[in-house]
Amino acid sequence: MSLRNISITIYTLVVSLLLQACGSDSPPADAGAVAAESQQFYEWKLATTWPKNFPALGRAPEIFAEKVEAMSNGRMKIRVYGDGELVPALEVFNAVSAGTAEIGHGAAYYWKGKVPEAQFFTVLPFGMNGHEMQSWILYGGGLELWEELYVPFNLIPVPAGTTGVQMGGWFNKEINSKEDFQGLKMRIPGLAQDILSRLGGVPVNMPGSELFTALQTGVLDATEWVGPYNDQAFGLYEIAEYYYYPGWHEPGAVMEFLFNKEQFEALPFYLQEVLRTAAAAAGVEMTNEFTARNALSLSDLEQTHGITPRQFPDDLLQELNTIAQEEIDKLANLSSAAAEIHASYREFEQSIRAYQDVSEEAYVRARNL
Ligand code: CA
């Protein structure tokens, strides 16, 4: 064997060992393949459920795309499409599943009509907050269950930060008791739709871009959206006077990147890691953007636009919580997957609450003494 052949053999062996160490499923057969792979450029499409460049929610996929291009040294470019530019918001799941777009950005509870169990991975009414949810997903076994749930759809989910506790929504009248929900046409996502139905209300699944007009024209009597920052961006304060808190229905929604599984797994391993790392980083940026901007927007809504947030009455919240637990149990009984995800969620929730009692909650009590 010539010296050149020996060196190629050693190089191939080292590359192969490195790729195995990285956990690659499909290491290239030889050094030539590695070289060819490193020369390849990728142009991918990302379909979002938000208006293009919408604050925080819509900025997250843009930040993601910028990071991917920089971290891949320009080997991968991602074009971001807002709601309706490539597909309508609520078609993103199907579009990424079919490969019309390689990536999607939204929230898992939007797909409840197709995959009801997905709702567990965004948020549960009166359930874990955003910080706790992310801990469950990343360190409590949630992500593995989420990935398994999406395998039949040729999709890989990646968590992407949280909105934090949301607001309770904008109403065209005062809400004093559960009777005030009767006949109320309200845009609200996820399991809260079933709770609203139980109260005699009419839940509507509608992307954010349609909310202002729907509320203005009376198609809706009420809508929740996110928090002060995003609600202000849609101008909801111009058409609804009553702004309620807390967002019992969304105590910290976790956002979602969707990847077409087949196309993702065909990528070189380093690009897969670039995509995962950029998604995580964009999620951290979005989470912090929400906290900082929500505070500013709340102040602006109060001082510039004369909005005085109102708190839902305690007895109403208790009744909503009772119904919520019944609806969550119904969801848990829907399938064996739902039962398994629910059990994992509850086990983690129980342990984190015991810890939160002596950490976050104890501290908040202490600083308010
Ligand atoms: Ca919301």
mmCIF file of C-alpha atoms and ligand atoms in Angstrom:
data_model
loop_
_atom_site.group_PDB
_atom_site.id
_atom_site.type_symbol
_atom_site.label_atom_id
_atom_site.label_comp_id
_atom_site.label_asym_id
_atom_site.label_seq_id
_atom_site.Cartn_x
_atom_site.Cartn_y
_atom_site.Cartn_z
ATOM 1 C CA MET A 1 0.000 0.000 0.000
ATOM 2 C CA SER A 2 1.374 3.391 -0.987
ATOM 3 C CA LEU A 3 1.924 6.160 1.519
ATOM 4 C CA ARG A 4 -0.917 8.116 -0.099
ATOM 5 C CA ASN A 5 -3.332 5.203 0.204
ATOM 6 C CA ILE A 6 -2.365 4.681 3.849
ATOM 7 C CA SER A 7 -2.993 8.341 4.640
ATOM 8 C CA ILE A 8 -6.414 8.233 2.888
ATOM 9 C CA THR A 9 -7.281 5.082 4.825
ATOM 10 C CA ILE A 10 -6.299 6.726 8.116
ATOM 11 C CA TYR A 11 -8.268 9.870 7.198
ATOM 12 C CA THR A 12 -11.343 7.818 6.351
ATOM 13 C CA LEU A 13 -11.029 5.911 9.612
ATOM 14 C CA VAL A 14 -10.702 9.112 11.663
ATOM 15 C CA VAL A 15 -13.681 10.747 9.912
ATOM 16 C CA SER A 16 -15.718 7.604 10.410
ATOM 17 C CA LEU A 17 -14.834 7.430 14.136
ATOM 18 C CA LEU A 18 -15.590 11.133 14.606
ATOM 19 C CA LEU A 19 -18.969 10.783 12.952
ATOM 20 C CA GLN A 20 -19.777 7.742 15.074
ATOM 21 C CA ALA A 21 -18.771 9.708 18.169
ATOM 22 C CA CYS A 22 -21.149 12.459 17.070
ATOM 23 C CA GLY A 23 -23.942 9.939 16.757
ATOM 24 C CA SER A 24 -24.459 10.320 13.013
ATOM 25 C CA ASP A 25 -26.876 7.794 11.581
ATOM 26 C CA SER A 26 -25.370 7.875 8.133
ATOM 27 C CA PRO A 27 -21.620 8.432 8.085
ATOM 28 C CA PRO A 28 -20.292 8.940 4.576
ATOM 29 C CA ALA A 29 -18.507 5.977 3.062
ATOM 30 C CA ASP A 30 -15.243 7.737 2.304
ATOM 31 C CA ALA A 31 -13.302 10.967 2.454
ATOM 32 C CA GLY A 32 -14.473 11.920 -1.035
ATOM 33 C CA ALA A 33 -18.056 11.904 0.152
ATOM 34 C CA VAL A 34 -17.120 14.145 3.086
ATOM 35 C CA ALA A 35 -15.453 16.588 0.725
ATOM 36 C CA ALA A 36 -18.445 16.596 -1.652
ATOM 37 C CA GLU A 37 -20.830 17.049 1.243
ATOM 38 C CA SER A 38 -18.910 20.030 2.593
ATOM 39 C CA GLN A 39 -19.251 21.751 -0.788
ATOM 40 C CA GLN A 40 -23.023 21.430 -0.998
ATOM 41 C CA PHE A 41 -25.297 24.451 -0.562
ATOM 42 C CA TYR A 42 -28.853 24.267 0.733
ATOM 43 C CA GLU A 43 -31.762 26.653 0.236
ATOM 44 C CA TRP A 44 -34.688 25.794 2.473
ATOM 45 C CA LYS A 45 -38.124 27.244 3.052
ATOM 46 C CA LEU A 46 -39.593 28.024 6.468
ATOM 47 C CA ALA A 47 -43.373 28.520 6.708
ATOM 48 C CA THR A 48 -44.624 30.264 9.844
ATOM 49 C CA THR A 49 -48.028 30.679 11.453
ATOM 50 C CA TRP A 50 -47.376 34.387 12.133
ATOM 51 C CA PRO A 51 -47.551 37.549 10.068
ATOM 52 C CA LYS A 52 -44.140 38.161 8.490
ATOM 53 C CA ASN A 53 -41.742 39.782 10.998
ATOM 54 C CA PHE A 54 -44.400 39.974 13.722
ATOM 55 C CA PRO A 55 -42.760 41.031 17.035
ATOM 56 C CA ALA A 56 -41.203 38.170 19.036
ATOM 57 C CA LEU A 57 -43.228 35.262 17.558
ATOM 58 C CA GLY A 58 -42.459 36.193 13.962
ATOM 59 C CA ARG A 59 -38.975 37.494 14.707
ATOM 60 C CA ALA A 60 -37.911 34.136 16.178
ATOM 61 C CA PRO A 61 -37.863 32.324 12.793
ATOM 62 C CA GLU A 62 -36.038 35.284 11.228
ATOM 63 C CA ILE A 63 -33.384 35.166 13.959
ATOM 64 C CA PHE A 64 -33.171 31.409 13.461
ATOM 65 C CA ALA A 65 -32.591 31.844 9.710
ATOM 66 C CA GLU A 66 -29.896 34.489 10.295
ATOM 67 C CA LYS A 67 -28.092 32.222 12.767
ATOM 68 C CA VAL A 68 -28.265 29.191 10.478
ATOM 69 C CA GLU A 69 -26.720 31.125 7.607
ATOM 70 C CA ALA A 70 -23.940 32.517 9.815
ATOM 71 C CA MET A 71 -23.207 29.258 11.668
ATOM 72 C CA SER A 72 -23.155 27.222 8.455
ATOM 73 C CA ASN A 73 -20.793 29.755 6.882
ATOM 74 C CA GLY A 74 -23.397 30.428 4.202
ATOM 75 C CA ARG A 75 -23.911 26.772 3.266
ATOM 76 C CA MET A 76 -27.559 26.919 4.259
ATOM 77 C CA LYS A 77 -29.930 29.777 3.477
ATOM 78 C CA ILE A 78 -33.467 29.779 4.791
ATOM 79 C CA ARG A 79 -36.250 31.877 3.339
ATOM 80 C CA VAL A 80 -38.918 32.717 5.905
ATOM 81 C CA TYR A 81 -42.549 32.953 4.797
ATOM 82 C CA GLY A 82 -45.224 34.640 6.914
ATOM 83 C CA ASP A 83 -48.801 33.428 7.311
ATOM 84 C CA GLY A 84 -50.356 33.086 3.853
ATOM 85 C CA GLU A 85 -47.195 33.767 1.847
ATOM 86 C CA LEU A 86 -46.510 30.106 1.137
ATOM 87 C CA VAL A 87 -49.388 28.397 2.979
ATOM 88 C CA PRO A 88 -52.047 29.620 5.435
ATOM 89 C CA ALA A 89 -50.994 29.542 9.113
ATOM 90 C CA LEU A 90 -53.021 26.497 10.057
ATOM 91 C CA GLU A 91 -51.666 24.499 7.072
ATOM 92 C CA VAL A 92 -48.030 24.706 8.203
ATOM 93 C CA PHE A 93 -48.043 21.234 9.812
ATOM 94 C CA ASN A 94 -49.270 19.591 6.588
ATOM 95 C CA ALA A 95 -46.925 21.655 4.425
ATOM 96 C CA VAL A 96 -43.807 20.620 6.368
ATOM 97 C CA SER A 97 -45.014 17.036 6.622
ATOM 98 C CA ALA A 98 -45.320 16.910 2.828
ATOM 99 C CA GLY A 99 -42.060 18.797 2.234
ATOM 100 C CA THR A 100 -43.670 21.873 0.613
ATOM 101 C CA ALA A 101 -41.568 23.714 3.212
ATOM 102 C CA GLU A 102 -38.686 21.955 4.968
ATOM 103 C CA ILE A 103 -39.256 23.873 8.228
ATOM 104 C CA GLY A 104 -42.249 25.296 10.087
ATOM 105 C CA HIS A 105 -42.689 27.582 13.079
ATOM 106 C CA GLY A 106 -45.767 27.762 15.256
ATOM 107 C CA ALA A 107 -47.255 26.042 18.275
ATOM 108 C CA ALA A 108 -48.217 22.369 18.640
ATOM 109 C CA TYR A 109 -51.763 23.032 19.889
ATOM 110 C CA TYR A 110 -52.662 24.511 16.499
ATOM 111 C CA TRP A 111 -52.709 20.920 15.202
ATOM 112 C CA LYS A 112 -55.237 19.639 17.737
ATOM 113 C CA GLY A 113 -57.707 18.706 14.978
ATOM 114 C CA LYS A 114 -55.129 16.344 13.495
ATOM 115 C CA VAL A 115 -53.026 15.345 16.529
ATOM 116 C CA PRO A 116 -54.939 16.141 19.740
ATOM 117 C CA GLU A 117 -52.077 14.785 21.877
ATOM 118 C CA ALA A 118 -49.817 17.570 20.540
ATOM 119 C CA GLN A 119 -51.596 20.010 22.860
ATOM 120 C CA PHE A 120 -49.639 18.661 25.838
ATOM 121 C CA PHE A 121 -46.444 20.077 24.331
ATOM 122 C CA THR A 122 -47.574 23.694 24.094
ATOM 123 C CA VAL A 123 -49.367 24.357 27.365
ATOM 124 C CA LEU A 124 -52.206 23.093 29.544
ATOM 125 C CA PRO A 125 -54.766 25.381 31.214
ATOM 126 C CA PHE A 126 -53.736 25.830 34.871
ATOM 127 C CA GLY A 127 -50.732 23.602 34.122
ATOM 128 C CA MET A 128 -46.982 24.154 34.179
ATOM 129 C CA ASN A 129 -45.572 27.578 33.327
ATOM 130 C CA GLY A 130 -43.174 28.127 30.434
ATOM 131 C CA HIS A 131 -40.033 27.594 32.488
ATOM 132 C CA GLU A 132 -41.393 24.340 33.924
ATOM 133 C CA MET A 133 -42.648 23.175 30.525
ATOM 134 C CA GLN A 134 -39.225 23.595 28.937
ATOM 135 C CA SER A 135 -37.639 21.674 31.802
ATOM 136 C CA TRP A 136 -40.115 18.827 31.313
ATOM 137 C CA ILE A 137 -39.550 18.780 27.550
ATOM 138 C CA LEU A 138 -35.753 18.917 27.687
ATOM 139 C CA TYR A 139 -34.978 17.124 30.958
ATOM 140 C CA GLY A 140 -38.143 15.238 31.915
ATOM 141 C CA GLY A 141 -38.709 12.959 28.923
ATOM 142 C CA GLY A 142 -41.193 15.240 27.130
ATOM 143 C CA LEU A 143 -39.157 15.682 23.958
ATOM 144 C CA GLU A 144 -38.823 11.948 23.305
ATOM 145 C CA LEU A 145 -42.604 11.540 23.563
ATOM 146 C CA TRP A 146 -43.165 14.560 21.328
ATOM 147 C CA GLU A 147 -40.760 13.211 18.692
ATOM 148 C CA GLU A 148 -42.452 9.805 18.789
ATOM 149 C CA LEU A 149 -45.863 11.428 18.346
ATOM 150 C CA TYR A 150 -44.738 13.157 15.126
ATOM 151 C CA VAL A 151 -42.931 10.205 13.496
ATOM 152 C CA PRO A 152 -46.048 9.077 11.545
ATOM 153 C CA PHE A 153 -46.224 12.575 10.058
ATOM 154 C CA ASN A 154 -42.588 12.613 8.887
ATOM 155 C CA LEU A 155 -41.898 15.497 11.277
ATOM 156 C CA ILE A 156 -39.357 16.339 13.985
ATOM 157 C CA PRO A 157 -40.442 18.876 16.633
ATOM 158 C CA VAL A 158 -37.917 21.169 18.334
ATOM 159 C CA PRO A 159 -39.018 23.374 21.258
ATOM 160 C CA ALA A 160 -38.359 27.059 20.683
ATOM 161 C CA GLY A 161 -38.800 29.177 23.798
ATOM 162 C CA THR A 162 -41.907 30.363 25.578
ATOM 163 C CA THR A 163 -44.216 33.352 25.629
ATOM 164 C CA GLY A 164 -44.321 33.278 29.435
ATOM 165 C CA VAL A 165 -47.683 33.627 31.187
ATOM 166 C CA GLN A 166 -50.117 35.164 28.743
ATOM 167 C CA MET A 167 -52.966 37.617 29.326
ATOM 168 C CA GLY A 168 -56.566 36.434 29.694
ATOM 169 C CA GLY A 169 -57.800 38.246 26.605
ATOM 170 C CA TRP A 170 -59.808 41.161 25.255
ATOM 171 C CA PHE A 171 -63.590 41.218 25.779
ATOM 172 C CA ASN A 172 -66.401 43.504 24.625
ATOM 173 C CA LYS A 173 -68.013 43.282 28.092
ATOM 174 C CA GLU A 174 -67.174 42.659 31.733
ATOM 175 C CA ILE A 175 -66.552 39.076 32.812
ATOM 176 C CA ASN A 176 -67.758 38.470 36.346
ATOM 177 C CA SER A 177 -68.930 34.857 36.338
ATOM 178 C CA LYS A 178 -68.976 31.769 34.154
ATOM 179 C CA GLU A 179 -72.439 32.802 32.884
ATOM 180 C CA ASP A 180 -70.776 35.699 31.073
ATOM 181 C CA PHE A 181 -69.177 33.147 28.718
ATOM 182 C CA GLN A 182 -72.558 31.906 27.470
ATOM 183 C CA GLY A 183 -72.871 32.554 23.736
ATOM 184 C CA LEU A 184 -69.516 34.346 23.737
ATOM 185 C CA LYS A 185 -67.701 33.935 20.429
ATOM 186 C CA MET A 186 -64.055 33.879 21.409
ATOM 187 C CA ARG A 187 -60.822 33.091 19.644
ATOM 188 C CA ILE A 188 -58.908 30.831 21.992
ATOM 189 C CA PRO A 189 -56.537 27.932 21.198
ATOM 190 C CA GLY A 190 -55.947 24.420 22.503
ATOM 191 C CA LEU A 191 -57.806 22.750 25.352
ATOM 192 C CA ALA A 192 -59.296 26.087 26.433
ATOM 193 C CA GLN A 193 -61.624 25.677 23.439
ATOM 194 C CA ASP A 194 -63.216 22.667 25.132
ATOM 195 C CA ILE A 195 -63.503 24.575 28.411
ATOM 196 C CA LEU A 196 -65.208 27.497 26.670
ATOM 197 C CA SER A 197 -67.645 25.065 25.007
ATOM 198 C CA ARG A 198 -68.505 23.612 28.421
ATOM 199 C CA LEU A 199 -69.459 27.143 29.520
ATOM 200 C CA GLY A 200 -71.776 27.573 26.528
ATOM 201 C CA GLY A 201 -69.335 29.754 24.621
ATOM 202 C CA VAL A 202 -68.356 29.443 20.969
ATOM 203 C CA PRO A 203 -64.595 28.808 20.571
ATOM 204 C CA VAL A 204 -62.937 29.867 17.338
ATOM 205 C CA ASN A 205 -59.573 28.650 16.017
ATOM 206 C CA MET A 206 -58.184 31.619 14.115
ATOM 207 C CA PRO A 207 -54.646 32.763 13.246
ATOM 208 C CA GLY A 208 -53.489 36.035 14.769
ATOM 209 C CA SER A 209 -53.542 37.952 11.506
ATOM 210 C CA GLU A 210 -57.375 37.831 11.391
ATOM 211 C CA LEU A 211 -58.105 38.874 14.968
ATOM 212 C CA PHE A 212 -58.394 42.647 14.672
ATOM 213 C CA THR A 213 -60.927 42.560 11.827
ATOM 214 C CA ALA A 214 -62.893 39.692 13.366
ATOM 215 C CA LEU A 215 -63.238 41.541 16.662
ATOM 216 C CA GLN A 216 -64.002 44.826 14.948
ATOM 217 C CA THR A 217 -66.765 43.377 12.760
ATOM 218 C CA GLY A 218 -68.380 41.306 15.502
ATOM 219 C CA VAL A 219 -67.329 37.926 14.124
ATOM 220 C CA LEU A 220 -65.733 37.620 17.572
ATOM 221 C CA ASP A 221 -66.925 38.991 20.932
ATOM 222 C CA ALA A 222 -63.589 38.323 22.537
ATOM 223 C CA THR A 223 -60.098 37.137 21.736
ATOM 224 C CA GLU A 224 -56.990 36.224 23.554
ATOM 225 C CA TRP A 225 -53.697 36.576 21.729
ATOM 226 C CA VAL A 226 -50.465 36.575 23.711
ATOM 227 C CA GLY A 227 -49.365 39.297 26.132
ATOM 228 C CA PRO A 228 -49.185 43.111 26.116
ATOM 229 C CA TYR A 229 -46.325 43.261 23.578
ATOM 230 C CA ASN A 230 -48.035 41.195 20.873
ATOM 231 C CA ASP A 231 -51.553 42.398 21.743
ATOM 232 C CA GLN A 232 -50.475 46.002 21.366
ATOM 233 C CA ALA A 233 -48.870 45.229 17.998
ATOM 234 C CA PHE A 234 -52.279 44.131 16.663
ATOM 235 C CA GLY A 235 -53.968 47.242 18.096
ATOM 236 C CA LEU A 236 -56.540 45.190 20.008
ATOM 237 C CA TYR A 237 -56.854 48.001 22.580
ATOM 238 C CA GLU A 238 -58.551 50.112 19.884
ATOM 239 C CA ILE A 239 -61.576 47.826 19.663
ATOM 240 C CA ALA A 240 -61.993 46.095 23.027
ATOM 241 C CA GLU A 241 -62.092 47.860 26.353
ATOM 242 C CA TYR A 242 -61.889 44.971 28.783
ATOM 243 C CA TYR A 243 -58.447 43.401 29.138
ATOM 244 C CA TYR A 244 -58.280 40.510 31.595
ATOM 245 C CA TYR A 245 -55.548 38.607 33.401
ATOM 246 C CA PRO A 246 -54.143 36.111 34.185
ATOM 247 C CA GLY A 247 -53.937 33.873 31.126
ATOM 248 C CA TRP A 248 -55.185 30.811 33.012
ATOM 249 C CA HIS A 249 -55.500 29.030 29.670
ATOM 250 C CA GLU A 250 -51.842 29.651 28.685
ATOM 251 C CA PRO A 251 -49.478 29.854 31.640
ATOM 252 C CA GLY A 252 -46.423 29.715 29.344
ATOM 253 C CA ALA A 253 -46.938 28.446 25.819
ATOM 254 C CA VAL A 254 -43.906 26.698 24.285
ATOM 255 C CA MET A 255 -43.307 27.440 20.613
ATOM 256 C CA GLU A 256 -42.346 24.826 18.065
ATOM 257 C CA PHE A 257 -40.017 24.443 15.114
ATOM 258 C CA LEU A 258 -41.057 21.628 12.787
ATOM 259 C CA PHE A 259 -38.584 19.891 10.495
ATOM 260 C CA ASN A 260 -39.421 17.571 7.659
ATOM 261 C CA LYS A 261 -37.889 14.410 9.111
ATOM 262 C CA GLU A 262 -36.706 12.822 5.880
ATOM 263 C CA GLN A 263 -35.028 15.995 4.642
ATOM 264 C CA PHE A 264 -33.550 16.822 8.051
ATOM 265 C CA GLU A 265 -32.011 13.378 8.430
ATOM 266 C CA ALA A 266 -30.521 13.550 4.942
ATOM 267 C CA LEU A 267 -28.473 16.599 5.959
ATOM 268 C CA PRO A 268 -24.815 16.312 7.035
ATOM 269 C CA PHE A 269 -24.667 15.910 10.802
ATOM 270 C CA TYR A 270 -23.070 19.308 11.426
ATOM 271 C CA LEU A 271 -25.944 21.064 9.637
ATOM 272 C CA GLN A 272 -28.476 19.136 11.724
ATOM 273 C CA GLU A 273 -26.681 20.459 14.796
ATOM 274 C CA VAL A 274 -26.614 23.987 13.344
ATOM 275 C CA LEU A 275 -30.409 23.833 12.875
ATOM 276 C CA ARG A 276 -31.044 22.494 16.386
ATOM 277 C CA THR A 277 -28.683 24.984 18.007
ATOM 278 C CA ALA A 278 -30.092 27.940 16.067
ATOM 279 C CA ALA A 279 -33.640 26.903 17.029
ATOM 280 C CA ALA A 280 -32.705 26.767 20.700
ATOM 281 C CA ALA A 281 -30.920 30.125 20.506
ATOM 282 C CA ALA A 282 -33.853 31.790 18.722
ATOM 283 C CA GLY A 283 -36.132 30.407 21.448
ATOM 284 C CA VAL A 284 -34.008 31.936 24.214
ATOM 285 C CA GLU A 285 -33.997 35.306 22.439
ATOM 286 C CA MET A 286 -37.784 35.209 21.978
ATOM 287 C CA THR A 287 -38.392 34.303 25.637
ATOM 288 C CA ASN A 288 -36.316 37.227 26.866
ATOM 289 C CA GLU A 289 -37.769 39.600 24.284
ATOM 290 C CA PHE A 290 -41.248 38.778 25.569
ATOM 291 C CA THR A 291 -40.373 39.451 29.207
ATOM 292 C CA ALA A 292 -38.697 42.771 28.469
ATOM 293 C CA ARG A 293 -41.215 44.080 25.917
ATOM 294 C CA ASN A 294 -44.348 42.880 27.712
ATOM 295 C CA ALA A 295 -43.433 45.086 30.644
ATOM 296 C CA LEU A 296 -42.954 48.150 28.407
ATOM 297 C CA SER A 297 -46.151 47.491 26.450
ATOM 298 C CA LEU A 298 -48.241 46.996 29.576
ATOM 299 C CA SER A 299 -47.109 50.364 30.822
ATOM 300 C CA ASP A 300 -47.854 51.939 27.428
ATOM 301 C CA LEU A 301 -51.328 50.376 27.232
ATOM 302 C CA GLU A 302 -52.152 51.790 30.657
ATOM 303 C CA GLN A 303 -50.620 55.221 30.316
ATOM 304 C CA THR A 304 -51.065 56.043 26.632
ATOM 305 C CA HIS A 305 -54.181 54.083 25.708
ATOM 306 C CA GLY A 306 -56.119 54.227 28.978
ATOM 307 C CA ILE A 307 -56.456 50.460 29.365
ATOM 308 C CA THR A 308 -56.805 49.223 32.954
ATOM 309 C CA PRO A 309 -56.221 45.458 33.122
ATOM 310 C CA ARG A 310 -58.807 43.596 35.170
ATOM 311 C CA GLN A 311 -58.292 40.429 37.143
ATOM 312 C CA PHE A 312 -60.633 37.467 36.634
ATOM 313 C CA PRO A 313 -62.564 36.849 39.886
ATOM 314 C CA ASP A 314 -61.082 34.103 42.081
ATOM 315 C CA ASP A 315 -64.285 32.030 42.155
ATOM 316 C CA LEU A 316 -64.450 32.076 38.341
ATOM 317 C CA LEU A 317 -60.819 30.935 38.137
ATOM 318 C CA GLN A 318 -61.557 28.082 40.535
ATOM 319 C CA GLU A 319 -64.524 26.962 38.420
ATOM 320 C CA LEU A 320 -62.457 27.195 35.227
ATOM 321 C CA ASN A 321 -59.740 25.128 36.891
ATOM 322 C CA THR A 322 -62.208 22.385 37.856
ATOM 323 C CA ILE A 323 -63.502 22.145 34.276
ATOM 324 C CA ALA A 324 -59.935 22.275 32.943
ATOM 325 C CA GLN A 325 -58.908 19.206 34.955
ATOM 326 C CA GLU A 326 -61.925 17.286 33.617
ATOM 327 C CA GLU A 327 -61.058 18.221 30.024
ATOM 328 C CA ILE A 328 -57.393 17.310 30.511
ATOM 329 C CA ASP A 329 -58.475 13.895 31.842
ATOM 330 C CA LYS A 330 -60.653 13.426 28.760
ATOM 331 C CA LEU A 331 -57.690 14.204 26.526
ATOM 332 C CA ALA A 332 -55.536 11.764 28.507
ATOM 333 C CA ASN A 333 -58.084 8.997 27.839
ATOM 334 C CA LEU A 334 -58.099 9.615 24.100
ATOM 335 C CA SER A 335 -55.283 7.202 23.179
ATOM 336 C CA SER A 336 -52.428 5.222 24.688
ATOM 337 C CA ALA A 337 -50.030 7.945 23.512
ATOM 338 C CA ALA A 338 -52.131 10.606 25.277
ATOM 339 C CA ALA A 339 -52.154 8.528 28.473
ATOM 340 C CA GLU A 340 -48.373 8.098 28.373
ATOM 341 C CA ILE A 341 -47.695 11.795 27.698
ATOM 342 C CA HIS A 342 -50.174 12.853 30.393
ATOM 343 C CA ALA A 343 -48.555 10.545 32.968
ATOM 344 C CA SER A 344 -45.097 11.929 32.155
ATOM 345 C CA TYR A 345 -46.423 15.521 32.346
ATOM 346 C CA ARG A 346 -48.160 14.990 35.701
ATOM 347 C CA GLU A 347 -45.217 13.188 37.267
ATOM 348 C CA PHE A 348 -42.878 16.013 36.320
ATOM 349 C CA GLU A 349 -45.392 18.687 37.336
ATOM 350 C CA GLN A 350 -45.764 17.176 40.786
ATOM 351 C CA SER A 351 -42.040 17.067 41.427
ATOM 352 C CA ILE A 352 -41.383 20.561 40.054
ATOM 353 C CA ARG A 353 -44.183 22.066 42.158
ATOM 354 C CA ALA A 354 -42.673 20.686 45.330
ATOM 355 C CA TYR A 355 -39.398 22.360 44.383
ATOM 356 C CA GLN A 356 -41.017 25.613 43.171
ATOM 357 C CA ASP A 357 -42.765 25.931 46.556
ATOM 358 C CA VAL A 358 -39.425 26.347 48.278
ATOM 359 C CA SER A 359 -37.722 28.301 45.465
ATOM 360 C CA GLU A 360 -39.591 30.630 43.058
ATOM 361 C CA GLU A 361 -42.865 30.863 44.968
ATOM 362 C CA ALA A 362 -41.179 31.219 48.353
ATOM 363 C CA TYR A 363 -38.978 33.954 46.930
ATOM 364 C CA VAL A 364 -41.885 35.910 45.393
ATOM 365 C CA ARG A 365 -43.654 35.774 48.771
ATOM 366 C CA ALA A 366 -40.475 36.880 50.516
ATOM 367 C CA ARG A 367 -39.810 39.899 48.313
ATOM 368 C CA ASN A 368 -43.396 41.071 48.701
ATOM 369 C CA LEU A 369 -43.360 40.966 52.506
HETATM 370 CA CA CA B 1 -52.558 32.828 23.277
#
